[in-house]
Amino acid sequence: MIWLPVLGAAIVATIPRRRSEIALPIGLGFSALVLALAGNVVWTFAKGDAGFQFAERASIYEAWGITYHLGVDGISLLLVALTAFLMPIGILASASVKERHKEYMAAMLMLEAGLLGVFLSLDLVLFFVFFEVMLVPMYFIIGIWGGERRVYAALKFFLYTAIGSAFLLAGIIFLGAMASDQFGAPTFDYTMLLMLDIPTSTQRWLFVGFALAFAIKVPLFPFHTWLPDAHVEAPTVGSVMLAGVLLKMGTYGLVRFNLPLFPQASVDFAGVMVALAVIGIIYGALVAIVQPDIKRLVAYSSVSHLGFIVLGTFALSAQGLSGGVIQMVNHGLTTGALFLLVGMIYDRRHTRLISDYGGIARVMPIFAGLFLFTAFASAGLPGLNGFVGEFLVLLGSYARHPAATITAAFGVLLAAIYLLWAYERVFTGPNEKPENQGLKDLNAREIGIMIPLVAVIIFLGVYPKPALDRIGPSVDAVVERVESFAVLPDGWEAETR
């Protein structure tokens, strides 16, 4: 699954420049194959098993204990599926890319390979390699095919992530050295590192290093400042993949590594992480309300929504963590859909300023309906996917963090305010501007791009049980590990003992 996009990128790179128009169908074909493989993994996944399935393992450098170890569990399963699902949709939406088609498609396929590698890696060095490999194609996607300030945005994105990666690498090397002392040989295998006896003081330092790397990637307040610039300057598909999948590398890292490897530190720092999450929820929503740029508004909404995922993660409860994991997927779907819709109107009007619109529902009723539907999903309307994750997060965090949970609940209200107010200004009222009166509604290709997203948003909202059944055992195992290896604060009732 990882190497299919790499093969596709290599084939696309060899296309003669005069035939570069065939890069898109080739890229689409390879991404469709990956989607088929991911669908098979989801379908055949044993939902009652908390362990890693479909595992592959081979030695890369035995002297250093580095292995090619891949596997998927309930936590990574849906993120693999999300990556495979969004990529062909993004490629179909790439009609606005007018130059260097083959380079663009090669970058997209390498991005997919890197993302899949991150979610499937069970060796920390391998994880780090994919974590860094992903940066390169995203840097070029923003820096070459982005907006006027694309070079600045790409460099800011790269530097922020690189700073976090330095802390991550230091922590990984330290764990390998500790494994060498305790096991007699170095190893970076995740399943082996779980058996390390790490003193609490060391856990705290390692937790901070890993958490900094992942908090920048989320991005968690106050490490969020790179995100609005990257979103605004990225091409539409870059924004879709950035919001849909790349940001989940941070939240996934917190769930996969920080909680199981450093259980006592996770309990000790839970209050700090919850506080930052709630600040991000409210801050992101308030800043979104005052944005004049519709794309920047959606970018700040991500800061708010991702705060819910971090809140659920550090509730350290099965309900909260399940809500956080499914919210990773739900946010990827709804925010990816919003960025696609913003890109579709930008291709027609070439402006992102809300004040340049007004009353366009009269000439674009299908577009208006899809935007309103997606806004409702993003705001957490019951019956749509956004409600499921946020409800579980709030339910799971209330027992241990009641004040933070009540404050975070206001973020749901604020989301409805900034999304519906944006809808009112863009779509309702008189259509007075001449530039808007001749706008064409969505064509068949654009409607076809949106239909799969709409279908999955409804399915996960109405019937989330299949997803939660697959997430549940792995989440329970993480919570059980934290409660088994950590001393819980007074007043915290253990769920598993």
Tab-separated table of C-alpha atoms in Angstrom:
chain	number	residue	atom	x	y	z
A	1	MET	CA	0.000	0.000	0.000
A	2	ILE	CA	2.857	2.399	0.818
A	3	TRP	CA	4.938	1.550	-2.217
A	4	LEU	CA	2.178	1.746	-4.827
A	5	PRO	CA	2.129	5.576	-4.686
A	6	VAL	CA	5.936	5.599	-4.830
A	7	LEU	CA	5.800	3.465	-7.985
A	8	GLY	CA	3.152	5.778	-9.402
A	9	ALA	CA	5.285	8.832	-8.648
A	10	ALA	CA	8.281	7.230	-10.375
A	11	ILE	CA	6.202	6.450	-13.479
A	12	VAL	CA	4.717	9.943	-13.565
A	13	ALA	CA	8.183	11.484	-13.246
A	14	THR	CA	9.325	9.692	-16.421
A	15	ILE	CA	6.475	11.031	-18.579
A	16	PRO	CA	7.747	13.282	-21.389
A	17	ARG	CA	6.813	16.904	-20.729
A	18	ARG	CA	4.806	17.075	-23.952
A	19	ARG	CA	2.576	14.272	-22.592
A	20	SER	CA	2.213	15.689	-19.075
A	21	GLU	CA	-1.588	15.727	-19.378
A	22	ILE	CA	-1.634	11.947	-18.776
A	23	ALA	CA	-0.110	12.429	-15.319
A	24	LEU	CA	-3.538	13.006	-13.762
A	25	PRO	CA	-5.170	9.760	-14.965
A	26	ILE	CA	-2.057	7.779	-14.002
A	27	GLY	CA	-2.036	9.335	-10.542
A	28	LEU	CA	-5.762	8.747	-10.201
A	29	GLY	CA	-5.315	5.103	-11.158
A	30	PHE	CA	-2.633	4.479	-8.549
A	31	SER	CA	-4.585	6.305	-5.835
A	32	ALA	CA	-7.666	4.239	-6.730
A	33	LEU	CA	-5.619	1.046	-6.291
A	34	VAL	CA	-4.498	2.245	-2.864
A	35	LEU	CA	-8.121	3.009	-1.977
A	36	ALA	CA	-9.126	-0.519	-3.008
A	37	LEU	CA	-6.383	-2.022	-0.830
A	38	ALA	CA	-7.368	0.189	2.105
A	39	GLY	CA	-10.996	-0.815	1.659
A	40	ASN	CA	-9.995	-4.471	1.795
A	41	VAL	CA	-8.022	-3.868	5.001
A	42	VAL	CA	-11.023	-2.156	6.617
A	43	TRP	CA	-13.377	-4.908	5.449
A	44	THR	CA	-11.209	-7.819	6.642
A	45	PHE	CA	-10.016	-6.137	9.854
A	46	ALA	CA	-10.857	-8.254	12.919
A	47	LYS	CA	-12.785	-5.678	14.905
A	48	GLY	CA	-12.541	-7.482	18.250
A	49	ASP	CA	-8.732	-7.579	18.214
A	50	ALA	CA	-6.815	-4.816	20.014
A	51	GLY	CA	-3.461	-5.884	18.562
A	52	PHE	CA	-1.733	-4.997	15.306
A	53	GLN	CA	-2.979	-6.783	12.210
A	54	PHE	CA	-1.586	-7.307	8.685
A	55	ALA	CA	1.895	-6.950	10.207
A	56	GLU	CA	5.065	-6.971	8.096
A	57	ARG	CA	8.525	-7.088	9.608
A	58	ALA	CA	12.056	-7.192	8.216
A	59	SER	CA	15.429	-6.062	9.536
A	60	ILE	CA	16.856	-2.882	8.004
A	61	TYR	CA	19.987	-2.382	10.131
A	62	GLU	CA	20.299	-5.107	12.734
A	63	ALA	CA	23.247	-3.571	14.602
A	64	TRP	CA	21.147	-0.523	15.448
A	65	GLY	CA	17.902	-2.433	15.888
A	66	ILE	CA	16.110	-0.620	13.064
A	67	THR	CA	13.351	-2.676	11.443
A	68	TYR	CA	10.829	-2.330	8.649
A	69	HIS	CA	7.848	-3.039	10.881
A	70	LEU	CA	4.349	-2.164	9.723
A	71	GLY	CA	0.933	-2.940	11.122
A	72	VAL	CA	-2.508	-1.495	11.679
A	73	ASP	CA	-4.821	-1.424	14.679
A	74	GLY	CA	-8.115	0.281	15.422
A	75	ILE	CA	-6.438	3.634	16.070
A	76	SER	CA	-4.583	3.782	12.752
A	77	LEU	CA	-7.109	1.882	10.614
A	78	LEU	CA	-9.517	4.737	9.929
A	79	LEU	CA	-6.681	7.206	9.319
A	80	VAL	CA	-5.261	4.892	6.659
A	81	ALA	CA	-8.734	4.695	5.123
A	82	LEU	CA	-9.139	8.489	5.318
A	83	THR	CA	-5.819	9.051	3.534
A	84	ALA	CA	-6.696	6.589	0.786
A	85	PHE	CA	-10.204	8.073	0.447
A	86	LEU	CA	-9.219	11.744	0.201
A	87	MET	CA	-6.327	11.339	-2.248
A	88	PRO	CA	-8.319	10.315	-5.370
A	89	ILE	CA	-10.898	12.992	-4.529
A	90	GLY	CA	-8.087	15.517	-4.324
A	91	ILE	CA	-6.621	14.384	-7.631
A	92	LEU	CA	-10.022	14.708	-9.319
A	93	ALA	CA	-10.244	18.235	-7.919
A	94	SER	CA	-6.860	19.201	-9.377
A	95	ALA	CA	-8.251	20.698	-12.584
A	96	SER	CA	-7.213	24.169	-11.403
A	97	VAL	CA	-3.529	23.170	-11.571
A	98	LYS	CA	-2.402	24.640	-14.888
A	99	GLU	CA	1.343	23.990	-14.945
A	100	ARG	CA	3.948	21.318	-14.199
A	101	HIS	CA	1.329	18.594	-14.072
A	102	LYS	CA	3.673	15.645	-13.773
A	103	GLU	CA	5.713	17.212	-10.960
A	104	TYR	CA	2.493	18.050	-9.133
A	105	MET	CA	1.144	14.522	-9.445
A	106	ALA	CA	4.452	12.986	-8.366
A	107	ALA	CA	4.421	15.210	-5.275
A	108	MET	CA	0.842	14.199	-4.456
A	109	LEU	CA	1.637	10.490	-4.715
A	110	MET	CA	4.775	10.830	-2.590
A	111	LEU	CA	2.701	12.719	-0.044
A	112	GLU	CA	0.262	9.808	0.081
A	113	ALA	CA	3.103	7.327	0.555
A	114	GLY	CA	4.543	9.372	3.418
A	115	LEU	CA	1.198	9.704	5.157
A	116	LEU	CA	0.439	5.990	4.917
A	117	GLY	CA	3.913	5.231	6.233
A	118	VAL	CA	3.345	7.431	9.275
A	119	PHE	CA	0.117	5.652	10.207
A	120	LEU	CA	1.446	2.139	9.548
A	121	SER	CA	4.979	2.317	11.021
A	122	LEU	CA	5.697	0.322	14.171
A	123	ASP	CA	9.391	1.182	14.314
A	124	LEU	CA	10.122	4.673	15.628
A	125	VAL	CA	13.006	5.343	13.234
A	126	LEU	CA	10.833	4.239	10.313
A	127	PHE	CA	8.034	6.441	11.663
A	128	PHE	CA	10.424	9.392	11.833
A	129	VAL	CA	11.601	8.810	8.259
A	130	PHE	CA	8.035	8.875	6.931
A	131	PHE	CA	7.216	11.812	9.232
A	132	GLU	CA	9.999	13.777	7.510
A	133	VAL	CA	9.504	12.421	3.982
A	134	MET	CA	5.979	13.793	4.025
A	135	LEU	CA	7.334	17.327	4.565
A	136	VAL	CA	9.131	17.514	1.237
A	137	PRO	CA	6.213	17.042	-1.192
A	138	MET	CA	3.969	19.274	0.938
A	139	TYR	CA	6.631	21.987	0.925
A	140	PHE	CA	6.736	21.908	-2.876
A	141	ILE	CA	2.939	21.699	-3.243
A	142	ILE	CA	2.598	24.921	-1.252
A	143	GLY	CA	5.759	26.587	-2.551
A	144	ILE	CA	5.236	25.944	-6.287
A	145	TRP	CA	1.472	25.746	-6.803
A	146	GLY	CA	0.343	28.035	-3.979
A	147	GLY	CA	-0.746	31.675	-3.871
A	148	GLU	CA	1.186	34.935	-3.951
A	149	ARG	CA	2.911	34.398	-0.582
A	150	ARG	CA	3.489	30.705	-1.205
A	151	VAL	CA	7.258	30.720	-0.596
A	152	TYR	CA	6.839	32.380	2.805
A	153	ALA	CA	4.040	29.992	3.799
A	154	ALA	CA	5.951	26.906	2.627
A	155	LEU	CA	9.104	27.936	4.466
A	156	LYS	CA	7.167	28.697	7.656
A	157	PHE	CA	5.450	25.311	7.455
A	158	PHE	CA	8.759	23.533	6.900
A	159	LEU	CA	10.670	25.325	9.671
A	160	TYR	CA	7.983	24.909	12.314
A	161	THR	CA	7.727	21.191	11.639
A	162	ALA	CA	11.496	20.761	11.443
A	163	ILE	CA	11.911	22.333	14.885
A	164	GLY	CA	9.424	19.881	16.331
A	165	SER	CA	11.100	17.014	14.526
A	166	ALA	CA	14.406	17.784	16.248
A	167	PHE	CA	12.790	17.160	19.641
A	168	LEU	CA	11.162	13.994	18.314
A	169	LEU	CA	14.436	12.616	16.957
A	170	ALA	CA	16.243	13.306	20.227
A	171	GLY	CA	13.540	11.426	22.118
A	172	ILE	CA	13.649	8.472	19.733
A	173	ILE	CA	17.443	8.179	20.029
A	174	PHE	CA	17.185	8.328	23.825
A	175	LEU	CA	14.607	5.516	23.829
A	176	GLY	CA	16.872	3.412	21.613
A	177	ALA	CA	19.790	3.938	23.985
A	178	MET	CA	17.611	3.067	26.969
A	179	ALA	CA	16.499	-0.106	25.182
A	180	SER	CA	20.144	-1.032	24.641
A	181	ASP	CA	20.812	-0.692	28.383
A	182	GLN	CA	17.763	-2.691	29.456
A	183	PHE	CA	17.562	-5.314	26.692
A	184	GLY	CA	21.258	-5.666	25.847
A	185	ALA	CA	20.757	-4.447	22.269
A	186	PRO	CA	19.273	-1.288	20.772
A	187	THR	CA	15.791	-1.425	19.324
A	188	PHE	CA	13.301	1.106	18.047
A	189	ASP	CA	10.494	-1.416	17.661
A	190	TYR	CA	7.357	0.072	19.181
A	191	THR	CA	6.143	-3.210	20.666
A	192	MET	CA	9.521	-3.692	22.384
A	193	LEU	CA	9.740	-0.114	23.647
A	194	LEU	CA	6.418	-0.611	25.428
A	195	MET	CA	8.284	-3.016	27.744
A	196	LEU	CA	10.838	-0.416	28.849
A	197	ASP	CA	10.970	0.555	32.508
A	198	ILE	CA	11.150	4.347	32.214
A	199	PRO	CA	11.478	6.363	35.452
A	200	THR	CA	8.802	8.997	35.971
A	201	SER	CA	11.245	11.911	35.736
A	202	THR	CA	12.566	10.567	32.422
A	203	GLN	CA	9.030	9.995	31.177
A	204	ARG	CA	8.268	13.656	31.755
A	205	TRP	CA	11.204	14.890	29.683
A	206	LEU	CA	10.471	12.438	26.891
A	207	PHE	CA	6.767	13.308	26.993
A	208	VAL	CA	7.601	17.000	26.523
A	209	GLY	CA	9.895	16.277	23.566
A	210	PHE	CA	7.385	14.060	21.772
A	211	ALA	CA	4.461	16.335	22.665
A	212	LEU	CA	6.208	19.427	21.281
A	213	ALA	CA	6.762	17.706	17.940
A	214	PHE	CA	3.168	16.547	17.727
A	215	ALA	CA	1.615	19.738	19.157
A	216	ILE	CA	3.272	21.771	16.396
A	217	LYS	CA	1.855	19.389	13.815
A	218	VAL	CA	-1.703	19.392	15.270
A	219	PRO	CA	-1.307	22.453	15.667
A	220	LEU	CA	-2.172	22.962	19.319
A	221	PHE	CA	-2.376	26.489	20.709
A	222	PRO	CA	0.044	28.374	20.881
A	223	PHE	CA	1.915	26.529	18.097
A	224	HIS	CA	-0.774	27.232	15.491
A	225	THR	CA	0.538	30.344	13.736
A	226	TRP	CA	1.938	28.490	10.715
A	227	LEU	CA	-1.411	26.909	9.842
A	228	PRO	CA	-3.499	29.859	8.530
A	229	ASP	CA	-0.689	30.969	6.198
A	230	ALA	CA	-0.148	27.438	4.900
A	231	HIS	CA	-3.867	26.939	4.252
A	232	VAL	CA	-4.435	30.290	2.583
A	233	GLU	CA	-1.454	29.970	0.243
A	234	ALA	CA	-1.759	26.251	-0.530
A	235	PRO	CA	-3.651	25.178	-3.645
A	236	THR	CA	-7.082	23.740	-2.943
A	237	VAL	CA	-5.965	20.118	-2.894
A	238	GLY	CA	-3.003	21.027	-0.699
A	239	SER	CA	-5.420	22.490	1.841
A	240	VAL	CA	-7.650	19.421	1.616
A	241	MET	CA	-4.781	17.040	2.376
A	242	LEU	CA	-3.250	19.370	4.961
A	243	ALA	CA	-6.467	19.715	6.964
A	244	GLY	CA	-7.809	16.292	6.104
A	245	VAL	CA	-4.808	14.138	6.946
A	246	LEU	CA	-1.519	15.936	7.715
A	247	LEU	CA	-2.755	17.581	10.895
A	248	LYS	CA	-3.864	14.166	12.149
A	249	MET	CA	-0.231	13.085	12.259
A	250	GLY	CA	0.065	15.219	15.390
A	251	THR	CA	-3.025	13.928	17.159
A	252	TYR	CA	-2.208	10.369	16.074
A	253	GLY	CA	1.302	10.710	17.499
A	254	LEU	CA	-0.056	11.800	20.871
A	255	VAL	CA	-2.385	8.788	21.012
A	256	ARG	CA	0.056	6.248	19.584
A	257	PHE	CA	3.250	7.241	21.410
A	258	ASN	CA	2.772	9.699	24.275
A	259	LEU	CA	0.021	7.846	26.117
A	260	PRO	CA	1.320	4.235	25.915
A	261	LEU	CA	5.063	4.969	26.208
A	262	PHE	CA	4.820	7.610	28.938
A	263	PRO	CA	1.683	6.745	30.942
A	264	GLN	CA	2.624	8.487	34.199
A	265	ALA	CA	3.758	11.614	32.371
A	266	SER	CA	0.519	11.569	30.372
A	267	VAL	CA	-1.439	11.671	33.627
A	268	ASP	CA	0.844	14.349	35.085
A	269	PHE	CA	0.563	16.600	32.017
A	270	ALA	CA	-3.112	15.888	31.287
A	271	GLY	CA	-4.237	19.121	32.933
A	272	VAL	CA	-1.833	21.221	30.878
A	273	MET	CA	-2.796	19.535	27.610
A	274	VAL	CA	-6.520	19.866	28.371
A	275	ALA	CA	-6.078	23.556	29.200
A	276	LEU	CA	-4.231	24.219	25.929
A	277	ALA	CA	-6.875	22.255	24.028
A	278	VAL	CA	-9.735	24.293	25.498
A	279	ILE	CA	-7.914	27.573	24.872
A	280	GLY	CA	-7.440	26.470	21.265
A	281	ILE	CA	-11.114	25.537	20.921
A	282	ILE	CA	-12.343	28.951	22.074
A	283	TYR	CA	-9.531	31.021	20.546
A	284	GLY	CA	-9.773	29.350	17.142
A	285	ALA	CA	-13.538	29.840	17.061
A	286	LEU	CA	-13.403	33.503	18.123
A	287	VAL	CA	-10.720	34.335	15.564
A	288	ALA	CA	-12.685	32.474	12.868
A	289	ILE	CA	-15.719	34.691	13.538
A	290	VAL	CA	-13.839	37.890	12.604
A	291	GLN	CA	-12.023	36.567	9.529
A	292	PRO	CA	-12.766	38.468	6.298
A	293	ASP	CA	-11.193	35.654	4.216
A	294	ILE	CA	-13.356	32.523	3.869
A	295	LYS	CA	-10.343	30.215	3.521
A	296	ARG	CA	-8.658	31.672	6.590
A	297	LEU	CA	-11.950	31.227	8.459
A	298	VAL	CA	-11.935	27.502	7.665
A	299	ALA	CA	-8.259	27.331	8.678
A	300	TYR	CA	-8.966	28.774	12.122
A	301	SER	CA	-11.930	26.438	12.474
A	302	SER	CA	-9.384	23.607	12.296
A	303	VAL	CA	-7.512	25.045	15.282
A	304	SER	CA	-10.792	24.924	17.196
A	305	HIS	CA	-11.926	21.476	16.052
A	306	LEU	CA	-8.555	19.842	16.634
A	307	GLY	CA	-8.668	21.109	20.198
A	308	PHE	CA	-11.577	18.721	20.757
A	309	ILE	CA	-9.386	15.811	19.654
A	310	VAL	CA	-6.650	16.748	22.131
A	311	LEU	CA	-9.270	17.224	24.859
A	312	GLY	CA	-10.629	13.734	24.213
A	313	THR	CA	-7.130	12.260	24.137
A	314	PHE	CA	-6.125	13.649	27.538
A	315	ALA	CA	-9.446	12.885	29.148
A	316	LEU	CA	-7.708	9.492	29.361
A	317	SER	CA	-11.055	7.732	29.198
A	318	ALA	CA	-12.320	5.204	26.679
A	319	GLN	CA	-15.215	7.435	25.613
A	320	GLY	CA	-13.063	10.528	25.270
A	321	LEU	CA	-10.309	8.746	23.377
A	322	SER	CA	-12.790	6.991	21.060
A	323	GLY	CA	-14.374	10.363	20.368
A	324	GLY	CA	-10.972	11.879	19.664
A	325	VAL	CA	-10.009	9.134	17.208
A	326	ILE	CA	-13.279	9.237	15.262
A	327	GLN	CA	-13.175	13.038	15.330
A	328	MET	CA	-9.831	12.876	13.494
A	329	VAL	CA	-11.683	11.210	10.637
A	330	ASN	CA	-14.764	13.410	10.874
A	331	HIS	CA	-12.743	16.610	10.843
A	332	GLY	CA	-10.799	15.368	7.832
A	333	LEU	CA	-14.023	14.760	5.919
A	334	THR	CA	-15.906	17.950	6.810
A	335	THR	CA	-12.999	20.385	6.644
A	336	GLY	CA	-11.690	18.726	3.497
A	337	ALA	CA	-15.141	19.216	1.957
A	338	LEU	CA	-15.213	22.874	3.042
A	339	PHE	CA	-11.830	23.539	1.448
A	340	LEU	CA	-12.977	21.849	-1.765
A	341	LEU	CA	-16.057	24.082	-1.871
A	342	VAL	CA	-14.008	27.204	-1.155
A	343	GLY	CA	-11.685	26.199	-3.993
A	344	MET	CA	-14.605	25.737	-6.383
A	345	ILE	CA	-15.929	29.252	-5.798
A	346	TYR	CA	-12.408	30.700	-5.919
A	347	ASP	CA	-11.850	29.140	-9.351
A	348	ARG	CA	-14.881	31.089	-10.586
A	349	ARG	CA	-14.491	34.384	-8.760
A	350	HIS	CA	-10.767	34.547	-7.851
A	351	THR	CA	-11.392	36.135	-4.481
A	352	ARG	CA	-11.674	34.716	-0.980
A	353	LEU	CA	-13.050	37.869	0.666
A	354	ILE	CA	-16.488	37.289	2.147
A	355	SER	CA	-17.428	40.903	1.408
A	356	ASP	CA	-17.009	40.267	-2.335
A	357	TYR	CA	-19.943	37.863	-2.313
A	358	GLY	CA	-23.579	38.031	-1.246
A	359	GLY	CA	-26.747	36.450	-2.557
A	360	ILE	CA	-24.969	33.859	-4.698
A	361	ALA	CA	-27.427	31.132	-3.651
A	362	ARG	CA	-29.692	32.622	-6.328
A	363	VAL	CA	-27.268	31.640	-9.098
A	364	MET	CA	-25.526	28.666	-7.397
A	365	PRO	CA	-28.239	26.779	-5.483
A	366	ILE	CA	-26.464	23.389	-5.579
A	367	PHE	CA	-23.249	24.936	-4.311
A	368	ALA	CA	-25.144	26.787	-1.575
A	369	GLY	CA	-26.897	23.606	-0.474
A	370	LEU	CA	-23.655	21.631	-0.284
A	371	PHE	CA	-21.918	24.403	1.647
A	372	LEU	CA	-24.767	24.616	4.166
A	373	PHE	CA	-24.815	20.825	4.559
A	374	THR	CA	-21.059	20.723	5.191
A	375	ALA	CA	-21.263	23.666	7.590
A	376	PHE	CA	-23.919	21.822	9.596
A	377	ALA	CA	-21.690	18.731	9.701
A	378	SER	CA	-18.699	20.787	10.828
A	379	ALA	CA	-20.783	22.495	13.511
A	380	GLY	CA	-21.818	19.120	14.936
A	381	LEU	CA	-25.463	18.866	13.899
A	382	PRO	CA	-26.963	15.582	15.218
A	383	GLY	CA	-27.346	13.057	12.419
A	384	LEU	CA	-24.116	14.160	10.723
A	385	ASN	CA	-20.610	12.949	11.449
A	386	GLY	CA	-19.306	15.953	13.383
A	387	PHE	CA	-21.769	15.349	16.200
A	388	VAL	CA	-20.510	11.845	17.005
A	389	GLY	CA	-16.909	12.714	17.825
A	390	GLU	CA	-17.598	15.934	19.705
A	391	PHE	CA	-20.374	14.339	21.770
A	392	LEU	CA	-18.141	11.426	22.812
A	393	VAL	CA	-15.268	13.789	23.635
A	394	LEU	CA	-17.454	15.973	25.861
A	395	LEU	CA	-19.090	12.937	27.453
A	396	GLY	CA	-15.749	11.260	28.113
A	397	SER	CA	-13.970	14.319	29.488
A	398	TYR	CA	-16.658	15.636	31.840
A	399	ALA	CA	-15.990	13.273	34.768
A	400	ARG	CA	-12.324	14.270	35.068
A	401	HIS	CA	-12.349	17.804	33.650
A	402	PRO	CA	-15.848	19.243	34.199
A	403	ALA	CA	-14.929	22.937	33.974
A	404	ALA	CA	-12.856	22.407	30.828
A	405	THR	CA	-15.634	20.345	29.259
A	406	ILE	CA	-18.288	22.990	29.906
A	407	THR	CA	-16.007	25.670	28.466
A	408	ALA	CA	-15.246	23.523	25.417
A	409	ALA	CA	-18.970	23.034	24.823
A	410	PHE	CA	-19.209	26.748	24.045
A	411	GLY	CA	-16.869	26.012	21.134
A	412	VAL	CA	-19.668	23.999	19.523
A	413	LEU	CA	-21.955	27.027	19.764
A	414	LEU	CA	-19.267	29.325	18.377
A	415	ALA	CA	-18.730	26.948	15.441
A	416	ALA	CA	-22.381	27.298	14.489
A	417	ILE	CA	-22.046	31.094	14.749
A	418	TYR	CA	-18.996	31.541	12.516
A	419	LEU	CA	-20.116	29.001	9.912
A	420	LEU	CA	-23.728	30.150	9.617
A	421	TRP	CA	-22.759	33.824	9.706
A	422	ALA	CA	-20.325	33.183	6.860
A	423	TYR	CA	-23.096	31.364	4.986
A	424	GLU	CA	-25.478	34.286	5.486
A	425	ARG	CA	-22.993	36.847	4.148
A	426	VAL	CA	-21.908	34.775	1.150
A	427	PHE	CA	-25.149	33.158	0.025
A	428	THR	CA	-28.173	35.118	1.244
A	429	GLY	CA	-29.510	38.585	0.531
A	430	PRO	CA	-29.592	40.398	-2.810
A	431	ASN	CA	-27.091	39.439	-5.502
A	432	GLU	CA	-26.030	42.996	-6.347
A	433	LYS	CA	-22.428	42.657	-7.540
A	434	PRO	CA	-22.209	42.240	-11.339
A	435	GLU	CA	-19.282	39.821	-10.948
A	436	ASN	CA	-21.506	37.423	-9.003
A	437	GLN	CA	-24.549	37.528	-11.236
A	438	GLY	CA	-23.000	35.418	-13.978
A	439	LEU	CA	-21.549	32.713	-11.737
A	440	LYS	CA	-22.163	29.144	-12.893
A	441	ASP	CA	-23.343	26.471	-10.492
A	442	LEU	CA	-21.322	23.310	-9.894
A	443	ASN	CA	-20.780	21.127	-12.936
A	444	ALA	CA	-21.124	17.341	-13.068
A	445	ARG	CA	-17.449	16.739	-12.231
A	446	GLU	CA	-17.612	18.943	-9.139
A	447	ILE	CA	-20.863	17.376	-7.955
A	448	GLY	CA	-19.323	13.941	-8.482
A	449	ILE	CA	-16.355	14.946	-6.319
A	450	MET	CA	-18.646	16.004	-3.473
A	451	ILE	CA	-21.058	13.036	-3.538
A	452	PRO	CA	-18.689	10.508	-1.852
A	453	LEU	CA	-17.894	13.005	0.901
A	454	VAL	CA	-21.577	13.739	1.503
A	455	ALA	CA	-22.363	10.012	1.616
A	456	VAL	CA	-19.668	9.213	4.186
A	457	ILE	CA	-20.557	12.267	6.311
A	458	ILE	CA	-24.158	11.041	6.504
A	459	PHE	CA	-23.185	7.396	7.069
A	460	LEU	CA	-20.858	8.163	9.992
A	461	GLY	CA	-23.437	10.496	11.476
A	462	VAL	CA	-26.333	8.061	11.274
A	463	TYR	CA	-24.483	4.775	11.849
A	464	PRO	CA	-21.058	5.226	13.501
A	465	LYS	CA	-21.127	1.748	15.084
A	466	PRO	CA	-18.881	-0.015	12.509
A	467	ALA	CA	-16.198	2.634	12.987
A	468	LEU	CA	-16.481	2.667	16.778
A	469	ASP	CA	-16.419	-1.150	16.921
A	470	ARG	CA	-13.057	-1.143	15.157
A	471	ILE	CA	-11.661	1.701	17.251
A	472	GLY	CA	-12.902	0.406	20.612
A	473	PRO	CA	-10.566	-2.498	21.515
A	474	SER	CA	-7.395	-0.554	20.673
A	475	VAL	CA	-8.591	2.494	22.601
A	476	ASP	CA	-9.497	0.316	25.584
A	477	ALA	CA	-5.987	-1.167	25.511
A	478	VAL	CA	-4.395	2.306	25.625
A	479	VAL	CA	-6.596	3.426	28.525
A	480	GLU	CA	-5.937	0.180	30.393
A	481	ARG	CA	-2.183	0.619	29.943
A	482	VAL	CA	-2.260	4.184	31.266
A	483	GLU	CA	-4.333	3.182	34.283
A	484	SER	CA	-2.159	0.114	34.962
A	485	PHE	CA	1.200	1.908	34.839
A	486	ALA	CA	0.299	5.320	36.275
A	487	VAL	CA	-0.835	6.660	39.619
A	488	LEU	CA	-4.104	8.480	39.008
A	489	PRO	CA	-4.877	11.746	40.829
A	490	ASP	CA	-7.297	11.734	43.732
A	491	GLY	CA	-10.854	11.826	42.462
A	492	TRP	CA	-10.106	10.006	39.209
A	493	GLU	CA	-11.948	6.714	39.077
A	494	ALA	CA	-10.157	4.052	37.039
A	495	GLU	CA	-12.212	2.565	34.212
A	496	THR	CA	-10.328	-0.704	33.905
A	497	ARG	CA	-9.398	-1.739	37.423
